[in-house]
Coordinates of C-alpha atoms in Angstrom, one line a residue:
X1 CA 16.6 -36.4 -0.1
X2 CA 13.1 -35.5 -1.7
X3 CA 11.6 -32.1 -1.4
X4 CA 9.2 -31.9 0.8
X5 CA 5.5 -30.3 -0.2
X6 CA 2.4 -28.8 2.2
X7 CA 0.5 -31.5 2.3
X8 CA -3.2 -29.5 1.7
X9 CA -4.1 -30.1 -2.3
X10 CA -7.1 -27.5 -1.6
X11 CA -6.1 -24.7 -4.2
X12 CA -7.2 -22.1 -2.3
X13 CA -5.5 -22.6 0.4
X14 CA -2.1 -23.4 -1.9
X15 CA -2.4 -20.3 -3.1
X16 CA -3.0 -18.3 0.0
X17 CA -0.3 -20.1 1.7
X18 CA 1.8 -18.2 -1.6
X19 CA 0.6 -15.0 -0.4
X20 CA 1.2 -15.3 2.7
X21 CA 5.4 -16.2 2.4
X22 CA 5.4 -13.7 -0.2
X23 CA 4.8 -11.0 2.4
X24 CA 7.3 -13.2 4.8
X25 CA 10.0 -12.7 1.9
X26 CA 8.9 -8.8 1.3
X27 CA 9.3 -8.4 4.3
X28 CA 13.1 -9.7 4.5
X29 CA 13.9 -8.0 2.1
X30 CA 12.7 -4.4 3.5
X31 CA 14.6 -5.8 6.7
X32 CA 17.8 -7.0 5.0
X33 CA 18.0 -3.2 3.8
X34 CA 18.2 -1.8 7.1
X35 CA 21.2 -1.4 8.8
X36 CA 21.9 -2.5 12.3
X37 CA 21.9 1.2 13.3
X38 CA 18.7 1.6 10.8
X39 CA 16.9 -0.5 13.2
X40 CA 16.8 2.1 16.2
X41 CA 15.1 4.0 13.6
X42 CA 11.4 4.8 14.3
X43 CA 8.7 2.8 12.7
X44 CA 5.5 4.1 11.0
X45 CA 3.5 3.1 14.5
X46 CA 3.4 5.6 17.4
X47 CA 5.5 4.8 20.4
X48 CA 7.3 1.9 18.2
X49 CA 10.8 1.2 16.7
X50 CA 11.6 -0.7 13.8
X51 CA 13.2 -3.4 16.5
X52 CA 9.4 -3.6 17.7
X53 CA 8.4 -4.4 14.3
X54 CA 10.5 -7.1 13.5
X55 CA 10.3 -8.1 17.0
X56 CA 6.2 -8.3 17.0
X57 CA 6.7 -9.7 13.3
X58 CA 9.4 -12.9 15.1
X59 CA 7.0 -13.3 17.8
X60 CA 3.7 -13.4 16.1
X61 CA 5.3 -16.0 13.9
X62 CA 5.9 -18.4 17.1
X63 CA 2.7 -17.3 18.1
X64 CA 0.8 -18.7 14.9
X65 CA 2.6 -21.7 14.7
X66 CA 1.7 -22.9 18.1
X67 CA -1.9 -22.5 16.5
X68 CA -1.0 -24.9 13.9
X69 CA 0.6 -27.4 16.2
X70 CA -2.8 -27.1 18.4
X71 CA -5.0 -28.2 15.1
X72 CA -2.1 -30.6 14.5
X73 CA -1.9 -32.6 18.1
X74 CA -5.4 -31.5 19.5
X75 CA -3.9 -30.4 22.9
X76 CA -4.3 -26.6 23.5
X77 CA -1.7 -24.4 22.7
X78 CA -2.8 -20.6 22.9
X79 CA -1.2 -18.1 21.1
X80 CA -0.2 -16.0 24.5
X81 CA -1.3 -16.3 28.0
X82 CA -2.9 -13.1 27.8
X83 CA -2.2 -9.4 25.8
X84 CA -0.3 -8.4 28.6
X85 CA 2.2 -11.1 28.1
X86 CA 2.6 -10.3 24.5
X87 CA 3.1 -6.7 25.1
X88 CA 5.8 -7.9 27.6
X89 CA 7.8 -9.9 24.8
X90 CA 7.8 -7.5 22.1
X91 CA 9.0 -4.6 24.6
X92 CA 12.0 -7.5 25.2
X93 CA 12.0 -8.2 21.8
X94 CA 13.1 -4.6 21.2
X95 CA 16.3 -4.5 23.1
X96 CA 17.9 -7.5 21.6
X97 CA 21.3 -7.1 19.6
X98 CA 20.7 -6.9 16.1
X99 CA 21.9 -10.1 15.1
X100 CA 19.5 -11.9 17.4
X101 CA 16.9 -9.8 16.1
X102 CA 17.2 -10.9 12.7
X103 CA 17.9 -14.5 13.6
X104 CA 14.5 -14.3 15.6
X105 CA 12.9 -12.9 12.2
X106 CA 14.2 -16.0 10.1
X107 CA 14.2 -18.9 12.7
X108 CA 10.4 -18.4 13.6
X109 CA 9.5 -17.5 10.0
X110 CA 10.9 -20.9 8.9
X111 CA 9.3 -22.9 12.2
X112 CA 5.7 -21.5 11.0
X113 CA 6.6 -22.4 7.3
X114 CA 7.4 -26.0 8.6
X115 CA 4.6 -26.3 10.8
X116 CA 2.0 -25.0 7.7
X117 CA 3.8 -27.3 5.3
X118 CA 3.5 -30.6 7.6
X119 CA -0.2 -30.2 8.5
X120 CA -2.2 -32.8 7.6
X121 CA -4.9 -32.1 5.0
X122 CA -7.9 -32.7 7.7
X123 CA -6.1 -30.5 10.3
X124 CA -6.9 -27.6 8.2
X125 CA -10.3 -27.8 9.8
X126 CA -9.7 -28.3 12.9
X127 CA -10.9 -25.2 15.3
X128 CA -8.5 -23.2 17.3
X129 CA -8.6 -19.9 19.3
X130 CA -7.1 -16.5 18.4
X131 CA -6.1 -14.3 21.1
X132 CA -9.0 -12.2 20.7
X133 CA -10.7 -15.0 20.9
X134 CA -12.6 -15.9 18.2
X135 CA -12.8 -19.5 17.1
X136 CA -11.7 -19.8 13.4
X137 CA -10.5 -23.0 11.3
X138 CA -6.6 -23.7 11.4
X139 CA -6.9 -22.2 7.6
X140 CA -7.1 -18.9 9.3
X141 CA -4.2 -18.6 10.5
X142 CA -2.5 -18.1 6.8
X143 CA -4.6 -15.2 6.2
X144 CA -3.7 -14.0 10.1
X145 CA 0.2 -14.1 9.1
X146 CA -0.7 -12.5 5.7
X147 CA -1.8 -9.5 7.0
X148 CA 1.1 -9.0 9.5
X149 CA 3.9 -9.3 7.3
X150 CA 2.3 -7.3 4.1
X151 CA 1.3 -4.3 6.8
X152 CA 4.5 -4.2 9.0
X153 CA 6.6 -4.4 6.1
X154 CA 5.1 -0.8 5.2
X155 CA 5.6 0.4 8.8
X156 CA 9.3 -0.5 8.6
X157 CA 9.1 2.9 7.1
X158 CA 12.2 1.6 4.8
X159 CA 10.5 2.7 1.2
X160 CA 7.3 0.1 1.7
X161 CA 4.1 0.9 0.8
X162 CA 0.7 -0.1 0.4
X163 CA 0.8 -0.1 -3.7
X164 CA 3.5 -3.1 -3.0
X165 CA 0.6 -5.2 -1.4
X166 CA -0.8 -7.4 -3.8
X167 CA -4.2 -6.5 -4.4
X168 CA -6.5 -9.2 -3.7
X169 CA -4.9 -9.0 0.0
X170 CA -5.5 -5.4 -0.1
X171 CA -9.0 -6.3 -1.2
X172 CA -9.2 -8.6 1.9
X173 CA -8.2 -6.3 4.3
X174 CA -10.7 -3.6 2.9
X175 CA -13.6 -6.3 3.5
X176 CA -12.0 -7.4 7.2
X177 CA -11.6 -3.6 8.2
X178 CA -14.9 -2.7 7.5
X179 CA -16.5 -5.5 8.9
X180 CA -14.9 -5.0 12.1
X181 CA -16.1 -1.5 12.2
X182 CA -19.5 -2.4 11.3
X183 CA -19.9 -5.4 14.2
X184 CA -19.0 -2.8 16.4
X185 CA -21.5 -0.2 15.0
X186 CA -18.4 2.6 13.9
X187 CA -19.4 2.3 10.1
X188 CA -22.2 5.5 10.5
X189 CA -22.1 7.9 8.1
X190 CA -19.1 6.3 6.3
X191 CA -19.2 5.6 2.2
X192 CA -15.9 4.3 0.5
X193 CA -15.0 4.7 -2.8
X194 CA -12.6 2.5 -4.4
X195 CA -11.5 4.0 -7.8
X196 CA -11.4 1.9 -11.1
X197 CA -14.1 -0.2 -9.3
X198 CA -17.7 0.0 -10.5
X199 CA -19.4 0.3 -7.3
X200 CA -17.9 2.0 -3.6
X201 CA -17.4 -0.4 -1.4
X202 CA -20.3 0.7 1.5
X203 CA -19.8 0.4 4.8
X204 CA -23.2 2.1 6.7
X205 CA -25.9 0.5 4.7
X206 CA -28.6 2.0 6.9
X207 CA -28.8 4.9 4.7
X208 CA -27.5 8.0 5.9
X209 CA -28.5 11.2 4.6
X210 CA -25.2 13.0 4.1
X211 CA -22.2 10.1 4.6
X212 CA -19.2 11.1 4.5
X213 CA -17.6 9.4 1.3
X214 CA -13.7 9.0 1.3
X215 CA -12.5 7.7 -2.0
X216 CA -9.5 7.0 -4.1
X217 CA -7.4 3.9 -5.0
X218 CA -7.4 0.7 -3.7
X219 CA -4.1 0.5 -1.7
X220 CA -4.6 4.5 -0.4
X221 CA -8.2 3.7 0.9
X222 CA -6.9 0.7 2.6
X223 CA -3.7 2.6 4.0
X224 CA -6.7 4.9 5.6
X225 CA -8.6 2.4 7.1
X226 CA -5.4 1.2 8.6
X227 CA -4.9 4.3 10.2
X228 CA -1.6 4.7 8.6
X229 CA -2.6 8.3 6.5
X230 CA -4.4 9.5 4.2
X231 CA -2.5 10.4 1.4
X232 CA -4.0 9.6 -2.4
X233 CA -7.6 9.8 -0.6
X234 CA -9.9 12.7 -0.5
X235 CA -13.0 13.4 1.6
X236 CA -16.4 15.0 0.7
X237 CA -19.8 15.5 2.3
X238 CA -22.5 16.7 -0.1
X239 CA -20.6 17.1 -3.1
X240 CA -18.1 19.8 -1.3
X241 CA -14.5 18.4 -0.4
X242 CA -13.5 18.7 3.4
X243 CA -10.2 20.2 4.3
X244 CA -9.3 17.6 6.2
X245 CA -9.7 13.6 5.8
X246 CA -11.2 12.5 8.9
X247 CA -9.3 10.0 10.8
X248 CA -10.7 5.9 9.7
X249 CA -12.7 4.5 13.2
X250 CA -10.5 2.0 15.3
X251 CA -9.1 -1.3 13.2
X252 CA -7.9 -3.4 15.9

């Protein structure tokens, strides 16, 4: 039988769609470590184990490709009924055996994978909803997956960490994080830094007289604006270092 190929020929999106099942097979891996008793183990996320990692990372999965099969057919297909619902099936999620667990993982990692790789070229474009409802291009939902599996790989807590992420999704998220803070209007006072970049990356462009400029390398800035730590990233205000890095405004 012939192999089978995505059908999109847009490079970018070939090579995003690369980025995003390397993260899906980073993050097998950091799950194939654990034992079945290592996943009672707490994850890098308050209140969470690593079950409701891997079970928010299986669910999300399904949740995305129903995305795909909306651009796909046309009929609506939301991700979840509502945040409530997908709170719900994660908590579930969390008290299955460990062999369902990890069968959820690779079952609805390979659906997605499926449902990317037989979408037709034009479907890329077609519009669909997230669930907090913004209206994005089916293409989205490649970057959507990207982030989840790079990030939650890390908060396995299983030797992950944000120096695994490739950088040009670290880059990404640094540019999606900051934007959401400044649509909401969290950015004041805030100057980033990226060493072995020419320029900071700025986030309050209104000009404020004494920002608050947290700087450092690429994958320890974007672990801070997470709000997974701040280790590798130091704070000043006026040329003096603060004792304390302040905590990164709300992500998500």
């Amino acid at each position: 039988m012939a192999a089978r190929h995505d059908q999109t020929t847009d490079p970018q999106l070939l090579d995003a769609l690369l980025q995003a099942r390397r993260g899906t097979a980073f993050f097998a891996r950091k799950l194939n470590e654990l034992t079945d008793g290592g996943l009672d183990g707490p994850s890098l996320l308050p209140g969470w184990t690593r079950r409701h990692v891997v079970a928010h990372i299986g669910y999300n999965a399904r949740a995305v490709a129903r995305l795909v099969e909306w651009a796909a057919t046309g009929v609506v297909t939301p991700m979840y009924p509502s945040t409530e619902v997908r709170d719900r099936e994660i908590s579930f999620g969390a008290t299955l055996s460990p062999v369902a667990l990890r069968n959820l993982f690779d079952h609805s990692a390979v659906h997605l994978n499926v449902e990317w790789r037989d979408l037709p070229e034009d479907a890329w474009h077609s519009k669909v909803r997230t669930i907090q409802g913004r209206l994005v291009a089916a293409e989205e939902t490649v970057w959507m997956r990207t982030r989840e599996v790079w990030v939650h790989a890390v908060d396995l807590d299983n030797g992950a960490s944000f120096t695994d992420i490739p950088e040009p999704v670290l880059s990404r998220l640094l540019k999606d994080i900051t934007g959401a803070w400044k649509s909401r209007g969290s950015d004041a006072g805030l100057l980033i830094e990226v060493s072995g970049q020419d320029t900071g990356h700025v986030i309050d462009d209104a000009g404020a007289e004494a920002p608050v400029v947290i700087s450092g390398p690429l994958a320890g800035v974007v672990r801070w604006t997470t709000g997974r730590g701040a280790a590798g990233v130091t704070a000043t205000q006026n040329g003096a270092v603060l004792a304390k890095v302040p905590a990164a405004p709300k992500w998500i």
